[in-house]
Coordinates of C-alpha atoms in Angstrom, one line a residue:
X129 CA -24.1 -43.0 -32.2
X130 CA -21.3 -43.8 -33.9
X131 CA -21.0 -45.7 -37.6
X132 CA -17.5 -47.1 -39.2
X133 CA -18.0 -47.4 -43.4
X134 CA -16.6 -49.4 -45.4
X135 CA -13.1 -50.8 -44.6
X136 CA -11.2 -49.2 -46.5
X137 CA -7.7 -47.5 -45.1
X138 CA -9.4 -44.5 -44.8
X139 CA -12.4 -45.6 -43.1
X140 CA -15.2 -42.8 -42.7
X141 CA -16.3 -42.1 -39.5
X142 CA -20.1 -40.9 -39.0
X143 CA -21.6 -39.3 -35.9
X144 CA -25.2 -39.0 -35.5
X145 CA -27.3 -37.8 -33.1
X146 CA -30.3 -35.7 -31.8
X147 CA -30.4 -32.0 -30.9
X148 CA -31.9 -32.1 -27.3
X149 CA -30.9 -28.2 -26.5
X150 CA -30.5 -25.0 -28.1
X151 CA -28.3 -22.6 -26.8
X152 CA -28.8 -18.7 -28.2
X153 CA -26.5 -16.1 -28.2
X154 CA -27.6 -12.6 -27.5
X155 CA -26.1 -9.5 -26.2
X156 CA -25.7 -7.7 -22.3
X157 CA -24.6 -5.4 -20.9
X158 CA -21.1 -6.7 -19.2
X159 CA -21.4 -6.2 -15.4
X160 CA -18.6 -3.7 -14.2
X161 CA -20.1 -2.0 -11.6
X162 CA -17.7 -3.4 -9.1
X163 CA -14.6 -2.1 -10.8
X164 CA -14.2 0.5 -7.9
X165 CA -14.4 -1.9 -5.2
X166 CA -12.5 -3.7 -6.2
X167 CA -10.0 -0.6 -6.5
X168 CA -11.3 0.7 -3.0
X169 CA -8.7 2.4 -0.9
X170 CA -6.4 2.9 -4.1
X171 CA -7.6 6.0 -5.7
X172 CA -4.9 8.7 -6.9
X173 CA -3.8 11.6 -4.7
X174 CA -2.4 14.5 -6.1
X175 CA 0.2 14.9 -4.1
X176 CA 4.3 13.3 -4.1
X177 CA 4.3 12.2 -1.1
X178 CA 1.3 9.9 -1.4
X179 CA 3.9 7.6 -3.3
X180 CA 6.6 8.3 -1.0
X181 CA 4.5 7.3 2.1
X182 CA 2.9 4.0 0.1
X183 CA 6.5 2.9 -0.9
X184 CA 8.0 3.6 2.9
X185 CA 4.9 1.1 4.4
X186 CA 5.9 -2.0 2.9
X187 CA 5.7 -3.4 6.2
X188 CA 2.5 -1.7 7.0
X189 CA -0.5 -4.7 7.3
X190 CA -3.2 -2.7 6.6
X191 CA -1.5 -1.1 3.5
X192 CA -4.0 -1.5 0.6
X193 CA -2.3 -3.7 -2.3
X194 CA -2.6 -2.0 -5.5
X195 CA -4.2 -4.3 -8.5
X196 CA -2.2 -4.2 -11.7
X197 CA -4.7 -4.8 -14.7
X198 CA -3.9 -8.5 -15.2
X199 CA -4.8 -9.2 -12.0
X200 CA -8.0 -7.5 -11.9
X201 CA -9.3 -9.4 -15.4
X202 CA -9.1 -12.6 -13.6
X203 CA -11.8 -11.7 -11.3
X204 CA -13.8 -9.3 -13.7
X205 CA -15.9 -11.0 -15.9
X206 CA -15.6 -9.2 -19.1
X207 CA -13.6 -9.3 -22.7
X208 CA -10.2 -7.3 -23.0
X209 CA -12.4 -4.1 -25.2
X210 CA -15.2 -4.4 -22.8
X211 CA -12.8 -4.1 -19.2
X212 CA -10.8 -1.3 -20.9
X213 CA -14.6 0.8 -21.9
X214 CA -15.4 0.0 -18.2
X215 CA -12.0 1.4 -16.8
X216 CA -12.2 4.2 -19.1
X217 CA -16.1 5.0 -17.9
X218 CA -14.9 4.8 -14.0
X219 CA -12.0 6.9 -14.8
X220 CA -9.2 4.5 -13.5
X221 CA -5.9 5.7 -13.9
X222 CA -2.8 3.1 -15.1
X223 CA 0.5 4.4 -13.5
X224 CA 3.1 2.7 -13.4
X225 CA 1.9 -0.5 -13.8
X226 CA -1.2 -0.6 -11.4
X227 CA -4.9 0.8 -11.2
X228 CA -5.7 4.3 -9.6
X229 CA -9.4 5.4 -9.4
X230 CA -9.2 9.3 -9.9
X231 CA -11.4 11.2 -7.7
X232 CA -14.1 12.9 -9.0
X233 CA -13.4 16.2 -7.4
X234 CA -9.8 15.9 -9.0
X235 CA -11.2 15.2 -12.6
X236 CA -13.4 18.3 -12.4
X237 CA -10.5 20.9 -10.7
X238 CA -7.5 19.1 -13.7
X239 CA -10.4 19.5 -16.6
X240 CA -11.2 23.5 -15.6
X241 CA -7.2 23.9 -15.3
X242 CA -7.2 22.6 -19.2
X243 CA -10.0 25.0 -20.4
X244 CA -7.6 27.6 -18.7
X245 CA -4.6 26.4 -20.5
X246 CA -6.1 26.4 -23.9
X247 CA -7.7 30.0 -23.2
X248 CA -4.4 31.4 -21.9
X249 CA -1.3 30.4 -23.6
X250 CA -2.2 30.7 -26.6
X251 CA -2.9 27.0 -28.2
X252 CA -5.5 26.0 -31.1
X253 CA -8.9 26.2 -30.2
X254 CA -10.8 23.4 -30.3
X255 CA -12.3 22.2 -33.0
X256 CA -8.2 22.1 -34.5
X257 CA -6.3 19.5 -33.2
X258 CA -3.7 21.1 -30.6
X259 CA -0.2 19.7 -29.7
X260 CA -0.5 17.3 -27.3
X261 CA 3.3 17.2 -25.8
X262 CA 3.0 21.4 -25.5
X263 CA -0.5 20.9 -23.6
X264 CA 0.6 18.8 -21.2
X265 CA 3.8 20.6 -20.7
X266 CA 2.1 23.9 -20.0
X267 CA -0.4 22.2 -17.9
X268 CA 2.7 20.7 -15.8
X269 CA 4.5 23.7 -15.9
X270 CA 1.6 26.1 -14.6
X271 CA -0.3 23.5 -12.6
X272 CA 1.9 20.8 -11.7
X273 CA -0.2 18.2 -12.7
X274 CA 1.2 14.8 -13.7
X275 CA 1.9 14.2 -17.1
X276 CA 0.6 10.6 -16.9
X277 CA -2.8 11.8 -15.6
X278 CA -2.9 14.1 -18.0
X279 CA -2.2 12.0 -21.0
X280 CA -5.2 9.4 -19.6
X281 CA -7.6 12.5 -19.6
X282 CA -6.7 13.4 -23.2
X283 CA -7.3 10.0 -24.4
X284 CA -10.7 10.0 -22.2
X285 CA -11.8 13.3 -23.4
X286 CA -11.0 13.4 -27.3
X287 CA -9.0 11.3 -30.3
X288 CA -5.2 11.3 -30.6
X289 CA -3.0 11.0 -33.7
X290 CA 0.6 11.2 -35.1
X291 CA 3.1 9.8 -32.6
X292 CA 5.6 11.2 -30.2
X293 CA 5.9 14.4 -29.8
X294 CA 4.1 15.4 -33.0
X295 CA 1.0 13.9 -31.5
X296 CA -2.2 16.2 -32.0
X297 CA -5.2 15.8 -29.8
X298 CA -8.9 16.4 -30.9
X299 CA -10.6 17.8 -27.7
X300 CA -14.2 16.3 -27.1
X301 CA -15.8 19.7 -25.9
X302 CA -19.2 18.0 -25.1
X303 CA -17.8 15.4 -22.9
X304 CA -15.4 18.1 -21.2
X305 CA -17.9 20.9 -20.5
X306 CA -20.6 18.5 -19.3
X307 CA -18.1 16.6 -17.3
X308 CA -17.3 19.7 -15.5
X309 CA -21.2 20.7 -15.0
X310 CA -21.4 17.4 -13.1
X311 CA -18.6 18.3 -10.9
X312 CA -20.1 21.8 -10.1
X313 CA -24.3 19.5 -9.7
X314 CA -22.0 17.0 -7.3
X315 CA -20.7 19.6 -4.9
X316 CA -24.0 21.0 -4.1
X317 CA -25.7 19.9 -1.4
X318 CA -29.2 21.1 -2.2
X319 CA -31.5 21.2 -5.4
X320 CA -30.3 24.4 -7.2
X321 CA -32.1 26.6 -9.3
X322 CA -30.9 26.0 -13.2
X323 CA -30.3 29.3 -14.0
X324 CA -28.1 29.8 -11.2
X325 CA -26.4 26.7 -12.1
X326 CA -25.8 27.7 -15.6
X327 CA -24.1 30.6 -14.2
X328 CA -21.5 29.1 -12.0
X329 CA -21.2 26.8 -15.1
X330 CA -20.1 29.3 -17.3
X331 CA -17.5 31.0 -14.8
X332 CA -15.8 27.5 -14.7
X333 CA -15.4 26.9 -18.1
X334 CA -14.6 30.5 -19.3
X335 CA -15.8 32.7 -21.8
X336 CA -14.2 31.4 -24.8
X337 CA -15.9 28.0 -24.1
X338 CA -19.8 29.0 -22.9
X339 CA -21.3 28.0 -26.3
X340 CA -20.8 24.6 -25.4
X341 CA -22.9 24.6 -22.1
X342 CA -26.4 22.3 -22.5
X343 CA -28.1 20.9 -20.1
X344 CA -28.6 17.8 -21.9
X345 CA -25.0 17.1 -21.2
X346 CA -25.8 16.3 -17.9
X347 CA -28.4 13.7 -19.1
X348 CA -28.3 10.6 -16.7
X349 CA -26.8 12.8 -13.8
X350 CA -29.8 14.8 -12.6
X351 CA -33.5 15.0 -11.7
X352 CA -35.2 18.4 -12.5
X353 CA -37.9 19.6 -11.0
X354 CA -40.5 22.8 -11.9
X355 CA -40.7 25.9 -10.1
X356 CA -42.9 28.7 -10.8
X357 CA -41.4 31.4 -9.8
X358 CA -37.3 32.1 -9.3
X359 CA -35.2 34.9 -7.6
X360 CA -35.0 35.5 -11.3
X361 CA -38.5 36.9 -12.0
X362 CA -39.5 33.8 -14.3
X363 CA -40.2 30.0 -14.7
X364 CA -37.5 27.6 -14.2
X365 CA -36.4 24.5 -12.8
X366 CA -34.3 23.0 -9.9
X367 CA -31.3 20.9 -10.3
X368 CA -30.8 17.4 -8.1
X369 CA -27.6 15.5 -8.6
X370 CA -28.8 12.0 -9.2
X371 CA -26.1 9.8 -11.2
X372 CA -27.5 6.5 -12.4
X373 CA -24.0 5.1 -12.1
X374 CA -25.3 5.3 -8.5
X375 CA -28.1 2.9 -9.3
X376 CA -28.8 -0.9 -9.2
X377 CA -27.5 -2.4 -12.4
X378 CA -30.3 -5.1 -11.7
X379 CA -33.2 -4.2 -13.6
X380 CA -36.0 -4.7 -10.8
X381 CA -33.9 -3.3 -8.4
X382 CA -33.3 -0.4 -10.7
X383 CA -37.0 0.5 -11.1
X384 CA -37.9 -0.1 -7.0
X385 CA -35.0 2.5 -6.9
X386 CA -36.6 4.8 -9.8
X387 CA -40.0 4.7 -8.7
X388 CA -39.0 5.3 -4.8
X389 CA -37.3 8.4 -5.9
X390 CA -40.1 9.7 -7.9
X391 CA -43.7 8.2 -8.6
X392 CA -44.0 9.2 -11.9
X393 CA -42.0 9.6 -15.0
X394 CA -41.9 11.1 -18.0
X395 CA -40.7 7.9 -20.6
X396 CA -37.9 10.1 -21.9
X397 CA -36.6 10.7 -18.5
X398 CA -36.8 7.4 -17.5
X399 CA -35.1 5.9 -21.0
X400 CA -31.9 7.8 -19.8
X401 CA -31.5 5.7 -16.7
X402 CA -32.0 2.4 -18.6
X403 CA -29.5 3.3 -21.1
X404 CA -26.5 2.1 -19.2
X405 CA -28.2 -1.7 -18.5
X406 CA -30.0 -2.3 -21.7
X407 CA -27.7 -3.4 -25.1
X408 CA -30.3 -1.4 -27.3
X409 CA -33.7 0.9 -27.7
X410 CA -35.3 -2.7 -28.3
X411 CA -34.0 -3.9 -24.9
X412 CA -34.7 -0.5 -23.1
X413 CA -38.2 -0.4 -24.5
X414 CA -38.8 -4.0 -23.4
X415 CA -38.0 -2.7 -19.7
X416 CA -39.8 0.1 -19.6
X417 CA -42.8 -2.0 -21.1
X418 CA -42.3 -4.3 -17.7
X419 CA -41.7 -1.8 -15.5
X420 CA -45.0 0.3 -16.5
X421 CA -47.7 -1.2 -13.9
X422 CA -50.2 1.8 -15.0
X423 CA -49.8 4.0 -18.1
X424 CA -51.8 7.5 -16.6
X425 CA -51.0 9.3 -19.8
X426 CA -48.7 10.0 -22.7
X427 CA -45.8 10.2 -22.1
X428 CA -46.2 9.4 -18.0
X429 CA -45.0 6.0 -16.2
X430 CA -46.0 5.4 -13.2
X431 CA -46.1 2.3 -11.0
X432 CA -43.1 0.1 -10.0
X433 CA -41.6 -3.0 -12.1
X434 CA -43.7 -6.0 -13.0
X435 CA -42.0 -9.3 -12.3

């Protein structure tokens, strides 16, 4: 409703009305997970004449169209920070202007050929900053890999300061040497042993790095798995590759998936494969509460989710 006071020249206007809806505001978890098909058929090949052959079949219908980044936030529903965190995540390349999913299998082989280049020719060891320019240049030089692709891995895998060519780069070890014990847990085709696994982990990453190596930085990528007895005269456990970026980003599908793969789990197991579609512990708690059908025993789930 609408009242007009007084008729003055100013006259006061004054709306009034009744509050039939309220509307609340409250975090999620931005929904990404189709970045990469989006991106499908576009993914980076280490090689010179993939752009040689992509630029010579202009004429080619089924060429796939590259996607610069303006044109894939018009059909990805997410703010500027949040589309850059999920490119970042999926390990999508920017060159030259357009979007290049970098294989997995690539990542692994260009991070182990860094270790190497740190170990070898003589740069600061992580935890000091080292010189980014000489890095890559070395990297080039002895490995030919592209400077661009190297320069989006250093910005993935650490913090850069300065500018130009006095730009240093703080190396995330973590996120490197569990990045590569993902790549080594992907390749196999078979649960394997853990102590055997640690072992081809540490050839990859090389001596001066092995004090980095923890399982836990494989958390979210794995389901392990009890054995008595090993080829190694004790206890262990097996390794399953099992990458919850693999997963149903719907909660209820999420769980069906969960509990199909195993029937029970322990709550700190399953709390890692929530992480990724809950905002917060209050959130992932909340799920977990739903998705319990039958508590057994602390700290056991079982059952499947509860609509």
């Amino acid at each position: 409703m609408v009242e007009s006071l007084g008729s003055t020249e100013a006259s006061t206007l004054v709306i009034s009305g009744e509050v039939s809806e309220i509307l609340e505001l409250v975090p999620a978890v931005p929904r990404l997970e189709k970045l990469l098909h989006h991106l499908r058929g576009c993914e980076w090949n280490d090689d010179e004449s993939d752009e040689e052959t992509y630029e010579s079949n202009v004429n080619d219908p089924l060429r796939r169209r590259r996607m610069t980044l303006d044109e894939l936030r018009n059909i990805v529903q997410a703010s500027d920070s949040e589309l850059e965190e999920g490119l970042r995540k999926a390990r999508i390349l920017n060159l030259g202007g357009t979007l290049r999913p970098l294989p997995m299998s690539s990542l692994t082989e260009i991070l182990v050929t860094l270790l190497l280049t740190i170990a070898s020719t003589g740069l600061p060891r992580p935890p000091k900053p080292i010189p980014l320019v000489k890095l890559v240049q070395n990297i080039e030089d002895e490995f030919q890999v592209n400077p661009d692709v190297m320069e989006h891995i250093a910005i993935w895998y650490g913090t850069i300061s300065g500018e130009g060519d006095k730009r240093m780069w703080d190396a995330d070890m973590k996120a490197i040497i569990g990045e590569i014990g993902v790549g080594i847990l992907r390749r196999a085709e078979d649960p394997v042993e853990e102590v055997e696994f640690v072992e081809r982990w540490k050839e990859q990453v090389g001596d001066m790095f092995t004090e980095h190596i923890d399982i836990t930085l494989l958390d979210g990528n794995y389901l392990s798995t009890p054995i008595p007895h090993t080829g190694y005269g004790e206890s262990s456990n097996t390794l399953l590759y099992y990458p919850r970026s693999s997963l149903p980003t719907d909660a209820a599908q999420r769980f069906q998936a969960l509990f199909l793969t195993r029937p029970k789990w322990k709550t700190e197991d399953m709390a890692i494969y929530l992480e990724d579609i809950a905002v917060d512990k209050k959130e992932r708690d909340r799920l977990m509460l739903n998705a319990s059908l039958f508590l057994y025993r602390p700290p056991i789930i079982s059952g499947s989710f509860a609509q």
